[in-house]
Coordinates of C-alpha atoms (C1' of nucleotides) in Angstrom, one line a residue:
Chain J
M1 CA -227.4 200.6 200.8
A2 CA -225.9 197.6 199.3
T3 CA -229.1 195.7 199.6
H4 CA -231.0 195.7 196.4
S5 CA -234.7 195.2 197.0
R6 CA -237.3 195.1 194.4
G7 CA -239.6 197.7 196.0
I8 CA -242.7 196.9 197.9
I9 CA -243.2 193.3 196.8
D10 CA -240.2 191.1 197.3
R11 CA -240.0 189.3 194.0
A12 CA -237.3 186.8 193.3
P13 CA -234.5 188.6 191.5
S14 CA -234.0 187.5 188.0
L15 CA -230.7 186.0 186.8
A16 CA -229.9 189.2 185.0
D17 CA -230.5 191.1 188.2
T18 CA -228.1 189.1 190.2
V19 CA -225.4 189.3 187.6
A20 CA -225.9 193.0 187.3
V21 CA -225.6 193.5 191.0
R22 CA -222.4 191.5 191.2
L23 CA -220.9 193.4 188.2
R24 CA -221.9 196.6 189.8
E25 CA -220.1 195.6 193.0
E26 CA -217.0 194.9 191.0
I27 CA -217.1 198.5 189.7
V28 CA -218.1 200.5 192.7
S29 CA -215.7 198.6 194.9
G30 CA -212.9 199.6 192.5
R31 CA -211.8 196.1 191.5
L32 CA -212.6 197.2 188.0
R33 CA -211.0 200.6 187.5
P34 CA -212.4 203.4 185.3
G35 CA -211.6 202.9 181.7
E36 CA -210.8 199.3 182.2
K37 CA -212.3 196.7 179.9
L38 CA -214.9 194.4 181.3
P39 CA -214.6 190.7 180.5
T40 CA -216.3 189.7 177.3
E41 CA -219.9 188.6 177.4
Q42 CA -218.7 185.2 176.6
Q43 CA -216.3 185.1 179.6
I44 CA -218.9 186.6 181.9
S45 CA -221.5 184.1 180.8
E46 CA -219.1 181.3 181.7
T47 CA -218.0 182.7 185.0
Y48 CA -221.6 183.1 186.2
G49 CA -223.0 180.1 184.4
V50 CA -225.7 182.0 182.5
S51 CA -226.4 182.5 178.8
R52 CA -225.1 185.4 176.8
P53 CA -228.5 187.2 176.5
T54 CA -228.8 187.2 180.2
V55 CA -225.3 188.8 180.5
R56 CA -226.3 191.3 177.9
E57 CA -229.4 192.2 179.9
A58 CA -227.2 192.7 183.0
I59 CA -224.7 194.8 181.2
G60 CA -227.6 196.7 179.6
R61 CA -228.7 197.8 183.1
L62 CA -225.2 199.1 184.0
K63 CA -225.1 200.9 180.6
H64 CA -228.5 202.4 181.4
D65 CA -227.1 203.7 184.7
G66 CA -224.1 205.2 183.0
L67 CA -221.6 202.9 184.8
V68 CA -220.2 201.3 181.6
I69 CA -219.9 202.2 178.0
T70 CA -220.0 199.6 175.3
R71 CA -218.4 199.9 171.9
Q72 CA -219.5 197.4 169.3
G73 CA -216.5 195.4 168.2
A74 CA -214.3 196.7 171.0
G75 CA -216.0 195.7 174.3
A76 CA -217.5 197.1 177.4
F77 CA -215.6 199.6 179.5
V78 CA -216.0 201.1 183.0
A79 CA -217.1 204.7 182.7
D80 CA -215.3 207.6 184.2
P81 CA -217.1 208.4 187.5
G82 CA -216.9 212.1 186.7
A83 CA -218.7 211.5 183.5
V84 CA -221.6 209.4 184.9
S85 CA -224.6 211.3 184.0
V86 CA -227.4 209.5 185.9
F87 CA -228.0 209.3 189.6
R88 CA -230.2 206.6 191.1
L89 CA -232.1 207.3 194.3
D90 CA -233.1 203.8 195.5
I91 CA -235.6 203.8 198.3
A92 CA -235.5 200.1 199.1
D93 CA -237.6 199.4 202.2
F94 CA -240.0 202.0 203.4
S95 CA -240.6 200.1 206.6
N96 CA -237.2 201.0 207.9
R97 CA -237.6 203.8 210.4
E98 CA -234.2 205.3 209.8
E99 CA -234.6 205.2 206.0
I100 CA -237.8 207.2 206.4
R101 CA -236.1 209.8 208.5
N102 CA -233.3 210.1 206.0
I103 CA -235.8 210.5 203.1
V104 CA -237.8 213.1 205.0
E105 CA -234.6 215.0 205.7
L106 CA -233.8 215.0 202.0
L107 CA -237.3 216.0 201.1
M108 CA -237.2 218.9 203.6
A109 CA -233.9 220.2 202.1
V110 CA -235.2 220.1 198.5
E111 CA -238.7 221.5 199.2
A112 CA -237.5 224.3 201.4
S113 CA -235.0 225.4 198.8
A114 CA -237.6 225.1 196.1
T115 CA -240.0 227.3 198.0
E116 CA -237.3 229.9 198.5
H117 CA -236.6 230.0 194.8
A118 CA -240.3 230.0 193.9
A119 CA -240.7 233.2 196.0
V120 CA -238.0 234.9 193.8
R121 CA -238.9 233.6 190.4
R122 CA -242.7 233.2 190.5
T123 CA -244.7 234.8 187.7
E124 CA -248.2 236.2 188.2
A125 CA -249.6 233.0 186.6
D126 CA -247.6 230.9 189.1
L127 CA -249.0 232.9 192.0
K128 CA -252.5 232.5 190.7
A129 CA -252.1 228.7 190.3
I130 CA -250.8 228.4 193.8
Q131 CA -253.7 230.4 195.2
T132 CA -256.2 228.2 193.3
Q133 CA -254.8 225.2 195.0
L134 CA -254.9 226.9 198.3
D135 CA -258.5 227.7 197.9
A136 CA -259.2 224.1 196.8
M137 CA -257.6 222.9 200.0
Q138 CA -259.8 225.3 201.9
Q139 CA -262.9 223.9 200.2
A140 CA -261.8 220.3 201.0
I141 CA -261.5 221.2 204.7
I142 CA -264.9 222.7 204.7
R143 CA -266.3 219.5 203.1
G144 CA -264.6 217.7 206.0
E145 CA -262.2 215.8 203.8
S146 CA -258.6 215.0 204.6
G147 CA -257.4 217.0 201.6
V148 CA -254.3 215.0 200.9
D149 CA -254.6 215.4 197.2
E150 CA -255.3 219.1 197.4
D151 CA -252.3 219.4 199.7
L152 CA -250.1 217.6 197.2
A153 CA -251.4 219.8 194.4
F154 CA -250.6 223.0 196.4
H155 CA -247.0 221.9 196.8
R156 CA -246.8 220.9 193.2
A157 CA -247.9 224.4 192.1
I158 CA -245.2 225.9 194.2
I159 CA -242.6 223.5 192.9
E160 CA -243.7 224.3 189.3
A161 CA -242.9 228.0 190.0
T162 CA -239.2 227.2 190.6
S163 CA -238.9 226.5 186.9
N164 CA -236.1 224.1 187.8
P165 CA -236.9 220.7 186.4
F166 CA -234.6 218.9 188.8
F167 CA -236.4 220.3 191.8
R168 CA -239.7 219.5 190.2
D169 CA -239.0 215.9 189.3
M170 CA -237.2 215.2 192.6
S171 CA -239.7 216.6 195.0
D172 CA -242.4 215.1 192.9
F173 CA -240.9 211.8 193.4
L174 CA -240.3 212.2 197.1
D175 CA -243.6 213.8 197.8
R176 CA -245.5 211.0 196.1
R177 CA -243.5 208.4 197.8
V178 CA -243.9 209.9 201.3
R179 CA -247.6 210.7 200.9
N180 CA -248.3 207.3 199.5
F181 CA -246.6 205.8 202.6
I182 CA -248.8 208.0 204.8
R183 CA -251.9 207.0 203.0
T184 CA -251.2 203.3 203.5
A185 CA -249.7 203.7 207.0
R186 CA -252.5 205.4 208.8
T187 CA -255.4 203.2 209.8
N188 CA -257.8 205.9 210.9
T189 CA -258.1 209.3 209.2
A190 CA -259.9 210.6 212.3
R191 CA -256.6 211.3 213.9
L192 CA -256.1 213.9 211.2
A193 CA -259.2 215.9 212.2
G194 CA -258.5 219.2 213.8
L195 CA -255.0 219.3 212.3
T196 CA -256.1 220.4 208.9
D197 CA -256.7 224.0 210.2
A198 CA -253.1 224.2 211.4
V199 CA -251.9 222.8 208.1
Q200 CA -253.9 225.4 206.2
A201 CA -252.5 228.2 208.3
E202 CA -249.0 227.1 207.5
H203 CA -249.9 226.9 203.8
Q204 CA -251.2 230.5 204.0
A205 CA -248.0 231.6 205.6
I206 CA -246.0 230.1 202.7
F207 CA -248.3 231.6 200.2
N208 CA -248.0 235.1 201.7
A209 CA -244.2 234.9 201.7
I210 CA -244.2 233.9 198.0
E211 CA -246.7 236.6 197.2
R212 CA -244.5 239.3 198.6
R213 CA -241.4 237.7 197.0
D214 CA -239.8 237.2 200.4
A215 CA -237.3 234.4 199.8
G216 CA -236.1 234.0 203.4
G217 CA -239.7 234.2 204.7
A218 CA -240.7 231.6 202.3
R219 CA -237.9 229.3 203.3
N220 CA -238.8 229.7 207.0
A221 CA -242.4 229.1 206.4
A222 CA -241.7 226.0 204.4
E223 CA -239.3 224.7 207.0
T224 CA -241.7 225.1 209.9
H225 CA -244.4 223.5 207.8
L226 CA -242.2 220.6 206.9
K227 CA -241.0 220.2 210.4
N228 CA -244.6 220.1 211.7
A229 CA -245.5 217.7 208.9
A230 CA -242.6 215.4 210.0
Q231 CA -243.9 215.5 213.5
R232 CA -247.4 214.7 212.3
L233 CA -245.8 211.9 210.4
A234 CA -244.1 210.7 213.5
L235 CA -247.5 210.6 215.2
Y236 CA -248.7 208.0 212.6
L237 CA -245.6 205.9 213.3
N238 CA -245.7 206.2 217.1
P239 CA -249.4 205.9 218.1
Chain E
M1 CA -236.4 216.7 179.9
A2 CA -237.9 214.5 177.4
T3 CA -234.7 214.3 175.5
H4 CA -232.8 211.2 176.4
S5 CA -229.1 211.7 175.7
R6 CA -226.4 209.1 176.2
G7 CA -224.2 211.3 178.2
I8 CA -221.1 213.0 176.9
I9 CA -220.5 211.0 173.8
D10 CA -223.4 210.8 171.5
R11 CA -223.5 207.2 170.6
A12 CA -226.1 205.8 168.3
P13 CA -228.8 204.5 170.5
S14 CA -229.4 200.8 170.3
L15 CA -232.7 199.3 169.2
A16 CA -233.5 198.3 172.7
D17 CA -232.9 201.9 173.8
T18 CA -235.3 203.4 171.3
V19 CA -237.9 200.9 172.1
A20 CA -237.4 201.6 175.8
V21 CA -237.7 205.3 175.3
R22 CA -241.0 204.9 173.3
L23 CA -242.5 202.6 175.9
R24 CA -241.4 205.0 178.6
E25 CA -243.2 207.8 176.8
E26 CA -246.4 205.7 176.6
I27 CA -246.3 205.4 180.4
V28 CA -245.3 208.8 181.6
S29 CA -247.7 210.4 179.1
G30 CA -250.4 208.4 180.7
R31 CA -251.5 206.5 177.6
L32 CA -250.7 203.5 179.6
R33 CA -252.4 203.8 183.0
P34 CA -251.0 202.5 186.2
G35 CA -251.9 198.8 186.8
E36 CA -252.6 198.4 183.1
K37 CA -251.1 195.5 181.3
L38 CA -248.5 196.2 178.6
P39 CA -248.7 194.5 175.3
T40 CA -247.1 191.1 175.2
E41 CA -243.4 190.9 174.2
Q42 CA -244.6 189.2 171.1
Q43 CA -246.9 192.1 170.2
I44 CA -244.4 194.7 171.0
S45 CA -241.8 193.0 168.9
E46 CA -244.2 193.0 166.0
T47 CA -245.2 196.7 166.4
Y48 CA -241.7 197.9 166.5
G49 CA -240.3 195.3 164.1
V50 CA -237.6 194.0 166.5
S51 CA -236.9 190.7 168.0
R52 CA -238.2 189.5 171.3
P53 CA -234.8 189.6 173.1
T54 CA -234.5 193.3 172.1
V55 CA -238.0 193.9 173.5
R56 CA -237.0 192.1 176.7
E57 CA -234.0 194.3 177.0
A58 CA -236.1 197.4 176.7
I59 CA -238.7 196.2 179.2
G60 CA -235.8 195.2 181.5
R61 CA -234.7 198.9 181.6
L62 CA -238.2 200.0 182.6
K63 CA -238.3 197.3 185.2
H64 CA -235.0 198.5 186.5
D65 CA -236.3 202.0 186.8
G66 CA -239.4 200.7 188.7
L67 CA -241.8 201.8 186.0
V68 CA -243.2 198.4 185.3
I69 CA -243.4 195.1 187.2
T70 CA -243.5 191.8 185.4
R71 CA -245.0 188.6 186.6
Q72 CA -244.0 185.4 184.9
G73 CA -246.9 183.9 183.1
A74 CA -249.1 187.0 183.6
G75 CA -247.4 189.8 181.8
A76 CA -245.9 193.2 182.4
F77 CA -247.8 195.9 184.2
V78 CA -247.4 199.6 184.7
A79 CA -246.3 200.3 188.3
D80 CA -248.2 202.5 190.6
P81 CA -246.5 205.9 190.6
G82 CA -246.6 206.1 194.4
A83 CA -244.8 202.8 194.6
V84 CA -242.0 203.6 192.2
S85 CA -238.9 203.3 194.4
V86 CA -236.2 204.6 192.2
F87 CA -235.5 208.1 191.0
R88 CA -233.3 208.9 188.1
L89 CA -231.5 212.2 187.9
D90 CA -230.4 212.5 184.3
I91 CA -228.0 215.2 183.5
A92 CA -228.0 215.1 179.8
D93 CA -225.9 217.9 178.3
F94 CA -223.6 219.7 180.6
S95 CA -222.9 222.3 177.9
N96 CA -226.3 223.8 178.4
R97 CA -225.9 226.9 180.6
E98 CA -229.4 226.7 182.1
E99 CA -228.9 223.0 183.0
I100 CA -225.7 223.9 184.9
R101 CA -227.5 226.6 186.8
N102 CA -230.2 224.2 187.7
I103 CA -227.8 221.6 188.8
V104 CA -225.8 224.0 190.9
E105 CA -229.0 225.2 192.6
L106 CA -229.8 221.6 193.5
L107 CA -226.2 221.0 194.7
M108 CA -226.4 224.1 196.9
A109 CA -229.7 223.0 198.5
V110 CA -228.4 219.6 199.3
E111 CA -225.0 220.6 200.5
A112 CA -226.2 223.4 202.7
S113 CA -228.6 221.2 204.4
A114 CA -226.1 218.5 204.8
T115 CA -223.6 220.9 206.4
E116 CA -226.4 222.0 208.8
H117 CA -227.1 218.4 209.8
A118 CA -223.4 217.6 210.1
A119 CA -223.0 220.4 212.7
V120 CA -225.6 218.7 214.8
R121 CA -224.7 215.1 214.4
R122 CA -221.0 215.1 214.0
T123 CA -218.9 212.8 216.3
E124 CA -215.5 213.7 217.5
A125 CA -214.0 211.3 214.9
D126 CA -216.0 213.2 212.2
L127 CA -214.7 216.5 213.4
K128 CA -211.1 215.2 213.4
A129 CA -211.5 213.8 209.8
I130 CA -212.8 217.2 208.6
Q131 CA -209.9 219.0 210.3
T132 CA -207.5 216.6 208.6
Q133 CA -208.8 217.5 205.2
L134 CA -208.8 221.2 206.1
D135 CA -205.1 221.0 206.9
A136 CA -204.4 219.0 203.8
M137 CA -206.0 221.8 201.8
Q138 CA -203.8 224.3 203.6
Q139 CA -200.8 222.3 202.7
A140 CA -201.9 222.2 199.0
I141 CA -202.2 226.0 199.0
I142 CA -198.7 226.3 200.5
R143 CA -197.4 224.0 197.8
G144 CA -199.0 226.3 195.3
E145 CA -201.4 223.8 193.9
S146 CA -205.1 224.3 193.0
G147 CA -206.2 221.9 195.7
V148 CA -209.3 220.7 193.9
D149 CA -208.9 217.2 195.2
E150 CA -208.4 218.3 198.7
D151 CA -211.3 220.6 198.4
L152 CA -213.5 217.7 197.3
A153 CA -212.2 215.6 200.2
F154 CA -213.0 218.3 202.7
H155 CA -216.6 218.4 201.5
R156 CA -216.8 214.7 201.5
A157 CA -215.7 214.5 205.1
I158 CA -218.5 216.9 206.1
I159 CA -221.1 215.0 204.1
E160 CA -219.9 211.8 205.7
A161 CA -220.8 213.3 209.1
T162 CA -224.4 213.7 208.2
S163 CA -224.7 209.9 208.4
N164 CA -227.5 210.2 205.9
P165 CA -226.6 208.0 202.9
F166 CA -229.0 209.8 200.6
F167 CA -227.2 213.1 201.2
R168 CA -223.9 211.4 200.8
D169 CA -224.6 209.6 197.5
M170 CA -226.3 212.6 196.0
S171 CA -223.8 215.3 196.8
D172 CA -221.1 212.8 195.9
F173 CA -222.6 212.6 192.5
L174 CA -223.3 216.3 192.0
D175 CA -219.9 217.3 193.4
R176 CA -218.0 215.0 191.1
R177 CA -220.1 216.0 188.2
V178 CA -219.7 219.8 188.7
R179 CA -216.0 219.6 189.6
N180 CA -215.3 217.4 186.7
F181 CA -216.9 220.0 184.5
I182 CA -214.8 222.7 186.0
R183 CA -211.7 220.7 185.5
T184 CA -212.3 220.3 181.8
A185 CA -213.8 223.8 181.3
R186 CA -211.0 226.0 182.6
T187 CA -208.1 226.3 180.3
N188 CA -205.7 228.1 182.6
T189 CA -205.4 227.3 186.3
A190 CA -203.7 230.6 186.8
R191 CA -207.0 232.3 187.1
L192 CA -207.6 230.4 190.3
A193 CA -204.5 231.8 191.9
G194 CA -205.2 234.2 194.7
L195 CA -208.7 232.8 195.1
T196 CA -207.5 229.8 197.1
D197 CA -207.0 231.9 200.3
A198 CA -210.6 233.2 200.1
V199 CA -211.8 229.6 199.6
Q200 CA -209.8 228.4 202.6
A201 CA -211.2 231.2 204.8
E202 CA -214.7 230.1 203.9
H203 CA -213.8 226.5 204.7
Q204 CA -212.5 227.6 208.0
A205 CA -215.8 229.3 208.8
I206 CA -217.7 226.2 208.0
F207 CA -215.4 224.1 210.1
N208 CA -215.7 226.5 213.1
A209 CA -219.5 226.4 213.0
I210 CA -219.5 222.6 212.8
E211 CA -217.0 222.4 215.7
R212 CA -219.2 224.5 218.0
R213 CA -222.3 222.6 216.8
D214 CA -223.9 225.7 215.4
A215 CA -226.5 224.4 212.9
G216 CA -227.6 227.8 211.6
G217 CA -224.1 229.1 211.4
A218 CA -222.9 226.1 209.5
R219 CA -225.8 226.5 207.0
N220 CA -225.0 230.2 206.5
A221 CA -221.3 229.5 206.1
A222 CA -222.0 226.7 203.6
E223 CA -224.4 228.9 201.7
T224 CA -222.0 231.8 201.3
H225 CA -219.2 229.4 200.4
L226 CA -221.4 227.8 197.7
K227 CA -222.7 231.1 196.5
N228 CA -219.1 232.3 196.1
A229 CA -218.2 229.0 194.4
A230 CA -221.0 229.5 192.0
Q231 CA -219.7 233.0 191.2
R232 CA -216.2 231.6 190.7
L233 CA -217.7 229.0 188.4
A234 CA -219.5 231.7 186.4
L235 CA -216.1 233.3 185.9
Y236 CA -214.9 230.2 184.1
L237 CA -218.0 230.4 181.9
N238 CA -217.9 234.1 181.3
P239 CA -214.3 235.1 180.8
Chain Y
dG1 C1' -276.5 173.3 190.8
dA2 C1' -272.4 174.6 193.4
dT3 C1' -267.8 173.6 194.3
dA4 C1' -263.4 171.8 193.5
dA5 C1' -259.9 169.8 190.7
dC6 C1' -257.9 170.0 186.4
dC7 C1' -256.3 171.3 182.0
dA8 C1' -254.9 174.1 178.1
dA9 C1' -253.7 178.4 176.1
dG10 C1' -251.0 182.3 176.8
dT11 C1' -247.0 184.7 178.8
dT12 C1' -242.5 185.6 180.8
dG13 C1' -237.7 183.6 181.9
dC14 C1' -234.0 181.6 179.9
dC15 C1' -231.2 179.0 176.6
dT16 C1' -228.7 177.5 172.2
dG17 C1' -227.0 178.8 167.8
dA18 C1' -226.2 181.9 164.3
dC19 C1' -225.1 185.9 161.5
dA20 C1' -224.2 191.0 160.8
dA21 C1' -221.5 195.1 162.1
dG22 C1' -217.8 197.1 163.9
dT23 C1' -212.9 197.1 166.1
dA24 C1' -208.1 196.2 166.7
dG25 C1' -203.7 194.3 165.8
dG26 C1' -200.7 192.0 162.9
dA27 C1' -199.3 190.6 158.2
dA28 C1' -198.3 191.8 153.7
dA29 C1' -197.4 195.0 150.0
dT30 C1' -195.4 199.2 148.6
Chain Q
dA1 C1' -190.7 202.5 157.3
dT2 C1' -195.3 203.4 156.1
dT3 C1' -199.5 202.2 154.4
dT4 C1' -203.0 198.9 153.2
dC5 C1' -205.4 195.0 154.0
dC6 C1' -207.0 191.1 156.3
dT7 C1' -208.3 188.2 160.0
dA8 C1' -209.7 187.1 164.6
dC9 C1' -212.5 189.0 168.2
dT10 C1' -216.4 191.4 170.3
dT11 C1' -220.8 193.5 170.5
dG12 C1' -225.7 194.0 168.3
dT13 C1' -229.5 191.5 166.7
dC14 C1' -232.2 187.7 165.2
dA15 C1' -234.7 183.1 165.1
dG16 C1' -236.5 179.2 167.4
dG17 C1' -237.4 176.6 171.4
dC18 C1' -238.3 174.8 176.1
dA19 C1' -239.4 175.4 181.1
dA20 C1' -242.0 177.9 184.7
dC21 C1' -245.9 180.2 185.8
dT22 C1' -250.6 182.4 185.5
dT23 C1' -255.3 182.6 184.1
dG24 C1' -259.7 181.3 182.8
dG25 C1' -262.6 178.0 181.4
dT26 C1' -263.9 173.0 181.5
dT27 C1' -264.8 169.0 183.5
dA28 C1' -265.6 165.9 187.3
dT29 C1' -267.4 165.4 191.8
dC30 C1' -270.5 166.0 195.5

DNA sequence: GATAACCAAGTTGCCTGACAAGTAGGAAAT
DNA sequence: ATTTCCTACTTGTCAGGCAACTTGGTTATC
């Protein structure tokens, strides 16, 4: 977790990045206590041998993440951990098997709960939107396509029905990330053939539970669907 | 969600902040497509009437959030959404009732799943650590204290047993945030008296399920505990 | 004419130096 | 002793400039 990768492409970290990382360490490690004043930009620039604008950029990052607060004329101070209002989910290397497993676990937790809430709170319009995507998926299967996009749209429609923006944004992010990985990881889509019917059956089960406002049923259906999806994902990784 | 607050204290946003927000809007709204090149720093500085360092700071934020990638000599480009590797959870105003409800929902989803996984994966050392915190909580009750810190430590010990850093970091953040809110929201701790025994019974139930490696039982126990906690939280909000 | 080497314009990364705006603590005046 | 004011310090912002790198066209070579 301490590793700070730049995503897919391993670009050389900028000076501001390295300074930001080291300052961040000072804070999370506790060497700089909450409320304590950071060294002045002048001092930091001297200790790290970089210019003040670079230091400003680094501190700007920490400020953006809510770790420090700056007051013009006074200085920069370590924020109270309880008051930090932003959380960063940093998926560094997607090649790491364990990291994928951890992410999928998180995705399952969020998506299963979201489905459960959707079953309770869905409006008629929500239900109709979900059914539309379900039908689109069916059409894609008939056309012999993989239906990855329709699959994603189906889940999005469900998530939308939770009317909880946190669930929406988060599973949006995780979904996109995982599916993007699948798309690039699998070399032949042929392996998917024959599985689509099973996927669709699981989708239907989820839909039915949401339709009859069965919270527990929706959660169970979503969980089995996700568990199966995780197994299918494992297939791509273990040929 | 579009609103971009600076946390608790409403400080005047810096120029870099406002530029960053507007550029972010250009991207998420889709006016700037993935892969597309952003205007040069020079052009941006002219359109917004700010200096180039300020623009650099703004772009640095977007880069930090994984929304754009810059290539020296080439320019700044909108990142592929599927490749964005960082997710920001931005809890703007904690005074908003609906926002709290949404956050608590997310916390419940994560923590219940984490407890379930902990039951399966816990080591003997994990179990011992959890029990230690359970005992500490008991001692706090005997001493007549609220035991908020011990409560937090108990949950942390469980989360630690999941050995999933994403669960750990996330519930760490949410826990701290919610509990911090409780701490500041309640005016009299007396209202808590008499409830601690009930809380401790729920804790015991969670512990027992984890001890016998009962995944479903652990989830159920955690869910009822969280549901009750949410109700107790509602008490603070609706006197 | 096709290919390769090269060059020049453009862009980001980083620096120095400077001034404005705001803060905090002590000095001076009451 | 209290209040006012001032000065040093710190962050916010700007201007200008050079180095490193990319890109596309131009030129030289075969």
